[in-house]
Each structure stands twice: as C-alpha cells, then as structure tokens.
Amino acid sequence: MNVLLIGSGGREHALAWKLAASPMLTKLYAAPGNPGIAREAELVALDIADHAAVASFCLEKKIDLVVVGPEAPLVAGIADDLRTAGIKVFGPSKAAAQLEGSKGFTKDLCARHNIPTAAFGRFTAAEAAKAYVRDRGAPIVVKADGLAAGKGVTVAMTEAEALAAIDDCFSGAFGSAGAEVVVEEFLDGEEASFFCLCDGTAALPFGTAQDHKRVGDGDTGPNTGGMGAYSPAPVMTPEIVERTMKEIIEPTMRGMAELGTPFSGVLFAGLMITSSGPKLIEYNTRFGDPECQVLMMRLKDDLLVLLQAAADGQLAHMSARWRDDAALTVVMAAKGYPAAPEKGSVIRGLDNAASRGVEIFHAGTAERDGVIIANGGRVLNVTAVAATVTEAQRLAYEAVDRIDWPEGFCRRDIGWQAVKREKA
Ligand code: AMP
Ligand code: GLY
C-alpha cells in the first residue's frame, strides 16, 4: 500500500515509525513531515490546507490510505474533501470532528445520551456566564468553546479567577475560539487518556495513557500540549475500561450515527476517574501528542492493517494486542515554552542518545546544513519501553542526558504517579 501521512509533530513521527514497520507498506509519504519522519518516509512539501492539492497528489501517487495526524485539517474538512475525490482516509469528517472542535457540541451530545460528564452551561455573553459562576461558586472550570491548542481552559480555584477567565475569553484572548464559553463543574479524581479506533459503527479500545499537562515539575506552571506521558494508565483497570466503553464511548458512537455523522478515526477520551466512576472531560478526534508515542512503542499489531480496517468499516472483528511492558516519553522543549519558545538552537548527540528500547521522536525540529535545530515549542520526545514505568523512566532520562542541547529543557518527574505506585 502507498500511504500519505499528514502532519509534522512527534505524534506523526511515532505513527510513521510504526507504519514503516508494516509488511503491507509499499511507500510512505509524509506532508509536511520533519527531519525525524524523513528517516521513515519521503517528505512532500504539500500545503495541507489546500485540500485539492493534497487530493491531486494522492491520485498521482496512487495513495491507498491517507492518515491524518493533527486536528486542524480534520476540523477544516480534509477527510470529506479527500473522500469526495475517491481517496480513502483514516480520520473523521468535519461534522464528526466537532467532538473536538466544539466543546458545546460534545456537551449537548452527552446531555442527550446521559453520558457522564461535568455539569455545564454554554454562554455567548460574559454577564450570563458570570452569573452562573457566582451561582455555583469555586472551584469551577472556564473553557473557550473552540480549538485553542490546549490553552483555552482555566481550572479556577477562586471565583475571581473564573470571572477573569470569562473576561479573557470574551475579550478575544483565544480569538474566535472564545466567542462562546463553557463553564463547568470541577471534577475531582485522577485523569487518564483513553483511545478507541472507530469505523463509524464499531469502537475498538486502543490503549490508555497518562499525560503531564503542566510545564513544571510537580505539576506546576502553565498548561502545555503535554510534557510527557506513559502507558498503560494504572487507573484504567479492566472494570473502568468496560464502564468507559458502555457508559461513554458506545453511546457516543450511537449518538453520532443518529445525527447522520458517524465517527470514524481515533476517538481520544480525556477522562476523570472519580469516586463514582469515569467521567468525560473532553474528546479529541485524533491521537494524543505525546500519548501516541507511548502507544506506538507498546502496540504489537500492524498499525497499517488496523487503520485500514477503521477506514473500511471493518473493525468489528479486529483486536489490538499490546506488549505487557510500560512505555514512557519525556518531551524536551525549547526554553521559553509554552509562552515564547526560542527557535534555531543546535541539537547534538541524537545518534548517540538512542539505545535498545529507546526511540527519539522528532516533534519540532528542522535541518539546517546537515545539523538538527529546534524549530518549535516541543522539540523531541525521548521514548522508552521497559518492564516497569520506573525502568522506562530511567532509560528515557539516561537518553535525555546524552543529548547535547543546552537551550532545551524537560520535566524530570514524568511518570511520578506510576513510579510511586510501583514503589508502594
Ligand atoms: P481540556 O483542554 O478540556 O482537556 O482541559 C485541560 C485540563 O484542564 C484537563 O486535562 C484537566 O486537567 C483540566 N480540566 C478540564 N476540565 C475539568 C473539570 N471539569 N474538572 C477538573 N479539571 C478539569
Ligand atoms: N497530550 C494531549 C493532547 O494531545 O491533546
């Protein structure tokens, strides 16, 4: 099969690495890709916002499957436009991607189908949102409705903080994403990421992970896209996975089909495991980044076969097998991330740093005169697999320490919850 992978981050490098291992693969292209992805795929300088150009490339190169990594092209309708041109795509339609693109859409779906989630209100004006906050009190959570790259959420511990967040949204801090605001109940518990491959009808559980969203050690500082992750998530016991499928994922699949917008692609549920069971925090309609990196290190089966089955509506009889090992990834970011990452610094020692059980995925790198430089906020994902999280953590940080990049930084405590559990 000829495959085109869309995207340029660490998630896409991990997908490329795993797709490249498939005996079914003839040729892998990636657009726009990055220097790490270039080791697995031929990079194509396509403008992925130009769907007609992507479609004509696919027809010319006889692409059998397009795999879309990030959310922005999905929300922009790339899957619809490629399907219209007769090209097979792994990824949801624009209408189905609303599960990620609009928090209000998802909350309404939850309400209609009794899917457990935080109580909420939707607002298009500040005064009504503020009245809701004053009525409910803190802690309370304020969210910009649209896509805001993980930065549109304020978990307010005081009423004043919540009121200020509402003003921020309506004053345009998140652009059009903040034109509508969701205010919701604060959920107490342990967070986990849960993934399912979906084919419009069937949903196949596809791994669990825990992410570290805050930039600093001890879960301090501003929220980021994710500073590290590990898999599996110990709180996702078989019982909790079963409840999540029954109470959250399956009603969502039915609800989307009833709306005439069946969901195919990867459904990523951000969950809070509360004392009364799993509750949905939010959906994403793509793999997590960096969660995907740890999932790919643990997946035993052929990714290409599974993604193709999802795109073909043939998941019902498929299964996915995982290594018993744990995987852990440490994000190395450019100093200044998340506010203002410095670009252009030189990274050395990458060839030295990888070892048995360790893969270094490129997230935000570029190549200049044969040298790898930082070209984004999150730059490298140092990913290890081992019998325990503790061991995977040790391997990952040993590799981090072999990388010569003074302008980079990382958290030093990725996996701390699981390491603590393993010590107990
Ligand atoms: P989101 O972008 O919706 O995933 O929110 C980002 C982060 O904010 C989540 O990963 C949670 O840590 C936190 N968060 C979001 N909603 C809630 C909630 N209702 N209760 C507690 N924490 C939340
Ligand atoms: N790591 C969280 C996300 O991809 O949204």
GROMACS .gro file of C-alpha atoms and ligand atoms in nm:
model
  452
    1MET     CA    1   0.000   0.000   0.000
    2ASN     CA    2   0.101   0.359  -0.062
    3VAL     CA    3   0.027   0.578   0.237
    4LEU     CA    4   0.029   0.955   0.290
    5LEU     CA    5   0.068   1.074   0.649
    6ILE     CA    6  -0.039   1.432   0.722
    7GLY     CA    7   0.136   1.624   0.999
    8SER     CA    8   0.477   1.720   1.131
    9GLY     CA    9   0.495   1.652   1.505
   10GLY     CA   10   0.617   1.383   1.742
   11ARG     CA   11   0.283   1.205   1.711
   12GLU     CA   12   0.333   1.179   1.336
   13HIS     CA   13   0.693   1.061   1.376
   14ALA     CA   14   0.571   0.779   1.601
   15LEU     CA   15   0.295   0.691   1.351
   16ALA     CA   16   0.548   0.695   1.064
   17TRP     CA   17   0.786   0.473   1.262
   18LYS     CA   18   0.512   0.218   1.325
   19LEU     CA   19   0.363   0.236   0.974
   20ALA     CA   20   0.709   0.185   0.827
   21ALA     CA   21   0.731  -0.146   1.015
   22SER     CA   22   0.426  -0.284   0.833
   23PRO     CA   23   0.488  -0.558   0.576
   24MET     CA   24   0.181  -0.417   0.393
   25LEU     CA   25   0.355  -0.087   0.325
   26THR     CA   26   0.494  -0.016  -0.020
   27LYS     CA   27   0.574   0.352   0.010
   28LEU     CA   28   0.518   0.607   0.284
   29TYR     CA   29   0.493   0.980   0.212
   30ALA     CA   30   0.458   1.250   0.475
   31ALA     CA   31   0.340   1.608   0.436
   32PRO     CA   32   0.496   1.823   0.556
   33GLY     CA   33   0.685   1.590   0.796
   34ASN     CA   34   1.006   1.672   0.983
   35PRO     CA   35   1.370   1.551   0.981
   36GLY     CA   36   1.287   1.253   1.205
   37ILE     CA   37   0.993   1.149   0.987
   38ALA     CA   38   1.227   1.176   0.687
   39ARG     CA   39   1.404   0.863   0.813
   40GLU     CA   40   1.082   0.665   0.759
   41ALA     CA   41   0.906   0.846   0.474
   42GLU     CA   42   0.956   1.062   0.170
   43LEU     CA   43   0.866   1.418   0.267
   44VAL     CA   44   0.639   1.614   0.037
   45ALA     CA   45   0.611   1.992   0.054
   46LEU     CA   46   0.232   1.999   0.022
   47ASP     CA   47   0.022   2.280   0.166
   48ILE     CA   48  -0.213   2.066   0.374
   49ALA     CA   49  -0.467   2.349   0.391
   50ASP     CA   50  -0.500   2.313   0.012
   51HIS     CA   51  -0.720   2.003   0.000
   52ALA     CA   52  -0.738   2.000  -0.380
   53ALA     CA   53  -0.358   1.989  -0.399
   54VAL     CA   54  -0.345   1.703  -0.147
   55ALA     CA   55  -0.610   1.514  -0.347
   56SER     CA   56  -0.427   1.551  -0.676
   57PHE     CA   57  -0.103   1.434  -0.514
   58CYS     CA   58  -0.287   1.125  -0.384
   59LEU     CA   59  -0.430   1.043  -0.725
   60GLU     CA   60  -0.096   1.094  -0.896
   61LYS     CA   61   0.095   0.874  -0.647
   62LYS     CA   62  -0.184   0.613  -0.620
   63ILE     CA   63  -0.221   0.664  -0.244
   64ASP     CA   64  -0.428   0.383  -0.091
   65LEU     CA   65  -0.475   0.546   0.251
   66VAL     CA   66  -0.430   0.894   0.395
   67VAL     CA   67  -0.364   0.906   0.770
   68VAL     CA   68  -0.438   1.246   0.923
   69GLY     CA   69  -0.243   1.320   1.243
   70PRO     CA   70  -0.349   1.663   1.375
   71GLU     CA   71  -0.695   1.806   1.447
   72ALA     CA   72  -0.678   2.129   1.247
   73PRO     CA   73  -0.702   1.968   0.899
   74LEU     CA   74  -0.981   1.738   1.025
   75VAL     CA   75  -1.183   2.030   1.158
   76ALA     CA   76  -1.116   2.203   0.824
   77GLY     CA   77  -1.276   1.907   0.643
   78ILE     CA   78  -0.976   1.741   0.478
   79ALA     CA   79  -1.127   1.393   0.522
   80ASP     CA   80  -1.451   1.497   0.346
   81ASP     CA   81  -1.268   1.659   0.055
   82LEU     CA   82  -1.039   1.360   0.002
   83ARG     CA   83  -1.328   1.113   0.024
   84THR     CA   84  -1.520   1.315  -0.232
   85ALA     CA   85  -1.219   1.271  -0.461
   86GLY     CA   86  -1.239   0.893  -0.407
   87ILE     CA   87  -0.945   0.867  -0.168
   88LYS     CA   88  -0.955   0.650   0.144
   89VAL     CA   89  -0.887   0.835   0.470
   90PHE     CA   90  -0.823   0.741   0.830
   91GLY     CA   91  -0.983   1.029   1.021
   92PRO     CA   92  -1.325   1.177   1.092
   93SER     CA   93  -1.536   1.402   0.871
   94LYS     CA   94  -1.562   1.770   0.952
   95ALA     CA   95  -1.902   1.712   1.110
   96ALA     CA   96  -1.771   1.426   1.329
   97ALA     CA   97  -1.460   1.625   1.425
   98GLN     CA   98  -1.692   1.865   1.607
   99LEU     CA   99  -1.648   1.628   1.901
  100GLU     CA  100  -1.313   1.803   1.935
  101GLY     CA  101  -1.382   2.127   1.752
  102SER     CA  102  -1.674   2.235   1.969
  103LYS     CA  103  -1.692   2.163   2.341
  104GLY     CA  104  -2.056   2.278   2.338
  105PHE     CA  105  -2.144   2.020   2.069
  106THR     CA  106  -1.994   1.743   2.282
  107LYS     CA  107  -2.165   1.862   2.599
  108ASP     CA  108  -2.503   1.864   2.423
  109LEU     CA  109  -2.441   1.510   2.294
  110CYS     CA  110  -2.354   1.399   2.649
  111ALA     CA  111  -2.673   1.556   2.782
  112ARG     CA  112  -2.889   1.384   2.518
  113HIS     CA  113  -2.736   1.040   2.581
  114ASN     CA  114  -2.677   1.052   2.958
  115ILE     CA  115  -2.301   1.030   2.915
  116PRO     CA  116  -2.134   1.110   3.248
  117THR     CA  117  -1.956   1.446   3.232
  118ALA     CA  118  -1.929   1.764   3.439
  119ALA     CA  119  -2.249   1.972   3.476
  120PHE     CA  120  -2.219   2.274   3.249
  121GLY     CA  121  -2.363   2.587   3.095
  122ARG     CA  122  -2.295   2.737   2.747
  123PHE     CA  123  -2.271   3.114   2.713
  124THR     CA  124  -2.227   3.370   2.436
  125ALA     CA  125  -2.209   3.672   2.668
  126ALA     CA  126  -2.000   3.748   2.975
  127GLU     CA  127  -2.277   3.857   3.213
  128ALA     CA  128  -2.473   3.531   3.196
  129ALA     CA  129  -2.152   3.327   3.232
  130LYS     CA  130  -2.052   3.531   3.538
  131ALA     CA  131  -2.393   3.489   3.695
  132TYR     CA  132  -2.355   3.110   3.653
  133VAL     CA  133  -2.013   3.123   3.823
  134ARG     CA  134  -2.148   3.330   4.113
  135ASP     CA  135  -2.436   3.089   4.149
  136ARG     CA  136  -2.221   2.771   4.151
  137GLY     CA  137  -1.909   2.905   4.329
  138ALA     CA  138  -1.547   2.786   4.303
  139PRO     CA  139  -1.369   2.562   4.221
  140ILE     CA  140  -1.512   2.583   3.871
  141VAL     CA  141  -1.379   2.545   3.516
  142VAL     CA  142  -1.399   2.801   3.232
  143LYS     CA  143  -1.335   2.691   2.871
  144ALA     CA  144  -1.321   2.868   2.537
  145ASP     CA  145  -1.557   2.670   2.312
  146GLY     CA  146  -1.336   2.621   2.006
  147LEU     CA  147  -0.986   2.495   1.933
  148ALA     CA  148  -0.731   2.684   2.144
  149ALA     CA  149  -0.435   2.441   2.137
  150GLY     CA  150  -0.498   2.327   2.494
  151LYS     CA  151  -0.468   2.681   2.627
  152GLY     CA  152  -0.833   2.786   2.644
  153VAL     CA  153  -0.906   2.612   2.977
  154THR     CA  154  -0.891   2.770   3.323
  155VAL     CA  155  -0.939   2.549   3.626
  156ALA     CA  156  -1.032   2.829   3.867
  157MET     CA  157  -0.980   2.768   4.236
  158THR     CA  158  -1.145   3.103   4.320
  159GLU     CA  159  -1.449   3.287   4.186
  160ALA     CA  160  -1.231   3.588   4.095
  161GLU     CA  161  -1.009   3.370   3.877
  162ALA     CA  162  -1.314   3.231   3.697
  163LEU     CA  163  -1.457   3.578   3.635
  164ALA     CA  164  -1.123   3.698   3.495
  165ALA     CA  165  -1.106   3.393   3.264
  166ILE     CA  166  -1.452   3.476   3.130
  167ASP     CA  167  -1.337   3.831   3.052
  168ASP     CA  168  -1.027   3.692   2.879
  169CYS     CA  169  -1.234   3.467   2.653
  170PHE     CA  170  -1.481   3.736   2.553
  171SER     CA  171  -1.208   3.995   2.501
  172GLY     CA  172  -1.056   3.775   2.230
  173ALA     CA  173  -0.759   3.614   2.412
  174PHE     CA  174  -0.830   3.292   2.218
  175GLY     CA  175  -0.959   3.452   1.901
  176SER     CA  176  -1.281   3.313   1.762
  177ALA     CA  177  -1.240   3.001   1.982
  178GLY     CA  178  -1.355   3.218   2.275
  179ALA     CA  179  -1.667   3.363   2.117
  180GLU     CA  180  -1.860   3.101   2.311
  181VAL     CA  181  -1.771   2.988   2.663
  182VAL     CA  182  -1.848   2.667   2.851
  183VAL     CA  183  -1.850   2.690   3.231
  184GLU     CA  184  -1.847   2.355   3.407
  185GLU     CA  185  -1.834   2.172   3.735
  186PHE     CA  186  -1.488   2.092   3.876
  187LEU     CA  187  -1.429   1.717   3.870
  188ASP     CA  188  -1.213   1.561   4.138
  189GLY     CA  189  -1.018   1.241   4.065
  190GLU     CA  190  -0.733   1.102   3.857
  191GLU     CA  191  -0.709   1.186   3.488
  192ALA     CA  192  -0.647   0.932   3.214
  193SER     CA  193  -0.642   0.928   2.836
  194PHE     CA  194  -0.836   0.650   2.666
  195PHE     CA  195  -0.820   0.576   2.293
  196CYS     CA  196  -1.051   0.387   2.058
  197LEU     CA  197  -1.019   0.315   1.689
  198CYS     CA  198  -1.361   0.372   1.532
  199ASP     CA  199  -1.512   0.280   1.197
  200GLY     CA  200  -1.843   0.465   1.211
  201THR     CA  201  -2.014   0.181   1.397
  202ALA     CA  202  -1.766  -0.022   1.599
  203ALA     CA  203  -1.517   0.111   1.854
  204LEU     CA  204  -1.206  -0.090   1.938
  205PRO     CA  205  -1.028   0.001   2.266
  206PHE     CA  206  -0.683   0.117   2.165
  207GLY     CA  207  -0.481   0.178   2.476
  208THR     CA  208  -0.457   0.402   2.779
  209ALA     CA  209  -0.207   0.664   2.889
  210GLN     CA  210  -0.148   0.943   3.135
  211ASP     CA  211  -0.023   1.279   3.025
  212HIS     CA  212   0.153   1.561   3.215
  213LYS     CA  213  -0.002   1.888   3.104
  214ARG     CA  214   0.176   2.140   3.328
  215VAL     CA  215   0.513   2.270   3.217
  216GLY     CA  216   0.693   2.229   3.552
  217ASP     CA  217   0.796   1.951   3.789
  218GLY     CA  218   0.534   1.864   4.049
  219ASP     CA  219   0.257   1.964   3.803
  220THR     CA  220   0.322   2.337   3.838
  221GLY     CA  221   0.317   2.628   3.593
  222PRO     CA  222   0.105   2.687   3.284
  223ASN     CA  223  -0.073   2.419   3.083
  224THR     CA  224   0.102   2.288   2.771
  225GLY     CA  225   0.017   2.043   2.495
  226GLY     CA  226   0.180   1.775   2.715
  227MET     CA  227   0.528   1.743   2.865
  228GLY     CA  228   0.539   1.365   2.881
  229ALA     CA  229   0.324   1.055   2.907
  230TYR     CA  230   0.327   0.691   2.996
  231SER     CA  231   0.120   0.388   2.908
  232PRO     CA  232  -0.069   0.196   3.034
  233ALA     CA  233  -0.257   0.415   3.284
  234PRO     CA  234  -0.289   0.212   3.605
  235VAL     CA  235  -0.627   0.371   3.693
  236MET     CA  236  -0.773   0.226   3.373
  237THR     CA  237  -0.842  -0.116   3.523
  238PRO     CA  238  -1.037  -0.366   3.310
  239GLU     CA  239  -1.353  -0.271   3.505
  240ILE     CA  240  -1.306   0.101   3.438
  241VAL     CA  241  -1.233   0.033   3.069
  242GLU     CA  242  -1.554  -0.171   3.045
  243ARG     CA  243  -1.758   0.105   3.212
  244THR     CA  244  -1.599   0.366   2.984
  245MET     CA  245  -1.694   0.167   2.675
  246LYS     CA  246  -2.053   0.113   2.792
  247GLU     CA  247  -2.126   0.449   2.954
  248ILE     CA  248  -1.923   0.687   2.735
  249ILE     CA  249  -1.784   0.551   2.406
  250GLU     CA  250  -2.072   0.333   2.285
  251PRO     CA  251  -2.345   0.595   2.345
  252THR     CA  252  -2.122   0.847   2.166
  253MET     CA  253  -2.089   0.619   1.863
  254ARG     CA  254  -2.467   0.565   1.857
  255GLY     CA  255  -2.535   0.936   1.908
  256MET     CA  256  -2.304   1.035   1.621
  257ALA     CA  257  -2.462   0.778   1.388
  258GLU     CA  258  -2.809   0.905   1.480
  259LEU     CA  259  -2.704   1.258   1.388
  260GLY     CA  260  -2.601   1.128   1.047
  261THR     CA  261  -2.235   1.199   1.127
  262PRO     CA  262  -2.088   0.860   1.221
  263PHE     CA  263  -1.745   0.882   1.378
  264SER     CA  264  -1.450   0.709   1.215
  265GLY     CA  265  -1.088   0.760   1.305
  266VAL     CA  266  -0.939   0.769   1.654
  267LEU     CA  267  -1.153   0.886   1.940
  268PHE     CA  268  -0.944   1.011   2.233
  269ALA     CA  269  -1.142   1.047   2.553
  270GLY     CA  270  -0.990   1.265   2.825
  271LEU     CA  271  -1.137   1.111   3.139
  272MET     CA  272  -1.158   1.193   3.506
  273ILE     CA  273  -1.180   0.876   3.711
  274THR     CA  274  -1.390   0.997   4.002
  275SER     CA  275  -1.514   0.812   4.310
  276SER     CA  276  -1.837   0.744   4.118
  277GLY     CA  277  -1.663   0.617   3.803
  278PRO     CA  278  -1.528   0.754   3.474
  279LYS     CA  279  -1.649   1.096   3.355
  280LEU     CA  280  -1.573   1.256   3.022
  281ILE     CA  281  -1.366   1.576   3.040
  282GLU     CA  282  -1.334   1.619   2.667
  283TYR     CA  283  -1.297   1.439   2.337
  284ASN     CA  284  -1.023   1.474   2.081
  285THR     CA  285  -1.066   1.326   1.737
  286ARG     CA  286  -0.702   1.229   1.680
  287PHE     CA  287  -0.422   1.060   1.869
  288GLY     CA  288  -0.281   1.244   2.171
  289ASP     CA  289   0.057   1.402   2.139
  290PRO     CA  290   0.269   1.274   2.321
  291GLU     CA  291   0.037   0.985   2.416
  292CYS     CA  292   0.062   0.838   2.066
  293GLN     CA  293   0.438   0.796   2.107
  294VAL     CA  294   0.397   0.562   2.406
  295LEU     CA  295   0.109   0.372   2.245
  296MET     CA  296   0.313   0.302   1.931
  297MET     CA  297   0.601   0.164   2.139
  298ARG     CA  298   0.363  -0.086   2.300
  299LEU     CA  299   0.147  -0.189   2.003
  300LYS     CA  300   0.231  -0.541   1.884
  301ASP     CA  301  -0.004  -0.550   1.586
  302ASP     CA  302   0.033  -0.399   1.242
  303LEU     CA  303  -0.085  -0.037   1.266
  304LEU     CA  304  -0.150  -0.010   0.895
  305VAL     CA  305  -0.387  -0.310   0.898
  306LEU     CA  306  -0.581  -0.158   1.189
  307LEU     CA  307  -0.607   0.192   1.041
  308GLN     CA  308  -0.716   0.049   0.709
  309ALA     CA  309  -0.982  -0.162   0.882
  310ALA     CA  310  -1.110   0.151   1.056
  311ALA     CA  311  -1.126   0.340   0.727
  312ASP     CA  312  -1.305   0.045   0.563
  313GLY     CA  313  -1.567  -0.002   0.836
  314GLN     CA  314  -1.419  -0.343   0.920
  315LEU     CA  315  -1.316  -0.306   1.283
  316ALA     CA  316  -1.585  -0.524   1.439
  317HIS     CA  317  -1.377  -0.840   1.419
  318MET     CA  318  -1.036  -0.689   1.483
  319SER     CA  319  -0.837  -0.685   1.804
  320ALA     CA  320  -0.528  -0.499   1.916
  321ARG     CA  321  -0.251  -0.662   2.118
  322TRP     CA  322  -0.009  -0.475   2.342
  323ARG     CA  323   0.325  -0.553   2.497
  324ASP     CA  324   0.294  -0.607   2.873
  325ASP     CA  325   0.574  -0.355   2.915
  326ALA     CA  326   0.532   0.008   3.011
  327ALA     CA  327   0.634   0.291   2.780
  328LEU     CA  328   0.724   0.643   2.888
  329THR     CA  329   0.807   0.954   2.688
  330VAL     CA  330   0.982   1.271   2.803
  331VAL     CA  331   0.917   1.586   2.600
  332MET     CA  332   1.221   1.807   2.551
  333ALA     CA  333   1.105   2.161   2.483
  334ALA     CA  334   1.283   2.479   2.379
  335LYS     CA  335   1.344   2.725   2.663
  336GLY     CA  336   1.057   2.972   2.681
  337TYR     CA  337   0.790   2.709   2.603
  338PRO     CA  338   0.491   2.737   2.623
  339ALA     CA  339   0.481   3.119   2.604
  340ALA     CA  340   0.769   3.203   2.369
  341PRO     CA  341   0.996   2.912   2.274
  342GLU     CA  342   1.335   3.011   2.133
  343LYS     CA  343   1.388   2.868   1.787
  344GLY     CA  344   1.707   2.793   1.598
  345SER     CA  345   1.939   2.642   1.862
  346VAL     CA  346   2.155   2.346   1.759
  347ILE     CA  347   2.088   1.994   1.894
  348ARG     CA  348   2.377   1.747   1.903
  349GLY     CA  349   2.424   1.390   2.014
  350LEU     CA  350   2.096   1.245   1.890
  351ASP     CA  351   2.259   0.945   1.721
  352ASN     CA  352   2.435   0.865   2.044
  353ALA     CA  353   2.132   0.900   2.261
  354ALA     CA  354   1.902   0.631   2.127
  355SER     CA  355   1.965   0.280   2.251
  356ARG     CA  356   1.789  -0.055   2.286
  357GLY     CA  357   1.432   0.017   2.395
  358VAL     CA  358   1.466   0.391   2.334
  359GLU     CA  359   1.332   0.585   2.035
  360ILE     CA  360   1.379   0.957   1.989
  361PHE     CA  361   1.084   1.102   1.803
  362HIS     CA  362   1.122   1.445   1.645
  363ALA     CA  363   0.843   1.690   1.724
  364GLY     CA  364   0.962   2.039   1.636
  365THR     CA  365   1.295   2.009   1.457
  366ALA     CA  366   1.437   2.131   1.130
  367GLU     CA  367   1.756   2.054   0.945
  368ARG     CA  368   1.996   2.332   0.851
  369ASP     CA  369   2.319   2.248   0.667
  370GLY     CA  370   2.302   1.891   0.791
  371VAL     CA  371   2.254   1.999   1.153
  372ILE     CA  372   1.935   1.944   1.357
  373ILE     CA  373   1.794   2.262   1.509
  374ALA     CA  374   1.499   2.343   1.735
  375ASN     CA  375   1.204   2.466   1.533
  376GLY     CA  376   0.909   2.467   1.770
  377GLY     CA  377   0.798   2.455   2.132
  378ARG     CA  378   0.800   2.083   2.193
  379VAL     CA  379   1.107   1.961   2.006
  380LEU     CA  380   1.195   1.598   2.092
  381ASN     CA  381   1.014   1.305   2.252
  382VAL     CA  382   1.256   1.068   2.420
  383THR     CA  383   1.058   0.746   2.449
  384ALA     CA  384   1.149   0.423   2.627
  385VAL     CA  385   0.987   0.086   2.678
  386ALA     CA  386   1.071  -0.149   2.968
  387ALA     CA  387   0.917  -0.395   3.212
  388THR     CA  388   0.810  -0.121   3.456
  389VAL     CA  389   0.742   0.252   3.441
  390THR     CA  390   1.031   0.302   3.683
  391GLU     CA  391   1.271   0.128   3.444
  392ALA     CA  392   1.130   0.304   3.136
  393GLN     CA  393   1.172   0.636   3.318
  394ARG     CA  394   1.536   0.557   3.399
  395LEU     CA  395   1.610   0.461   3.036
  396ALA     CA  396   1.438   0.772   2.898
  397TYR     CA  397   1.626   1.013   3.126
  398GLU     CA  398   1.958   0.840   3.053
  399ALA     CA  399   1.894   0.910   2.686
  400VAL     CA  400   1.787   1.270   2.761
  401ASP     CA  401   2.119   1.321   2.939
  402ARG     CA  402   2.313   1.205   2.633
  403ILE     CA  403   2.153   1.477   2.418
  404ASP     CA  404   2.365   1.789   2.387
  405TRP     CA  405   2.116   2.076   2.375
  406PRO     CA  406   2.175   2.350   2.634
  407GLU     CA  407   1.879   2.554   2.506
  408GLY     CA  408   1.633   2.273   2.579
  409PHE     CA  409   1.462   2.163   2.898
  410CYS     CA  410   1.232   1.886   3.021
  411ARG     CA  411   1.039   1.787   3.329
  412ARG     CA  412   1.235   1.549   3.550
  413ASP     CA  413   0.936   1.371   3.703
  414ILE     CA  414   0.743   1.221   3.411
  415GLY     CA  415   0.558   0.912   3.533
  416TRP     CA  416   0.579   1.006   3.901
  417GLN     CA  417   0.231   0.877   3.985
  418ALA     CA  418   0.305   0.532   3.842
  419VAL     CA  419   0.657   0.521   3.989
  420LYS     CA  420   0.507   0.597   4.331
  421ARG     CA  421   0.254   0.316   4.282
  422GLU     CA  422   0.530   0.073   4.177
  423LYS     CA  423   0.732   0.157   4.489
  424ALA     CA  424   0.433   0.114   4.719
  425AMP     P1  425  -0.918   2.016   2.833
  425AMP     O1  426  -0.848   2.101   2.734
  425AMP     O2  427  -1.068   2.025   2.831
  425AMP     O3  428  -0.866   1.874   2.837
  425AMP     O4  429  -0.872   2.071   2.977
  425AMP     C1  430  -0.737   2.080   3.010
  425AMP     C2  431  -0.717   2.030   3.150
  425AMP     O5  432  -0.796   2.103   3.243
  425AMP     C3  433  -0.761   1.887   3.169
  425AMP     O6  434  -0.664   1.796   3.130
  425AMP     C4  435  -0.787   1.883   3.317
  425AMP     O7  436  -0.665   1.869   3.387
  425AMP     C5  437  -0.842   2.017   3.346
  425AMP     N1  438  -0.988   2.014   3.344
  425AMP     C6  439  -1.070   2.034   3.239
  425AMP     N2  440  -1.199   2.023   3.274
  425AMP     C7  441  -1.201   1.994   3.406
  425AMP     C8  442  -1.304   1.972   3.502
  425AMP     N3  443  -1.434   1.979   3.470
  425AMP     N4  444  -1.269   1.945   3.630
  425AMP     C9  445  -1.138   1.940   3.665
  425AMP     N5  446  -1.036   1.960   3.581
  425AMP    C10  447  -1.066   1.988   3.451
  426GLY     N1  448  -0.149   1.548   2.505
  426GLY     C1  449  -0.280   1.596   2.496
  426GLY     C2  450  -0.331   1.613   2.361
  426GLY     O1  451  -0.276   1.565   2.262
  426GLY     O2  452  -0.434   1.679   2.347
   0.00000   0.00000   0.00000
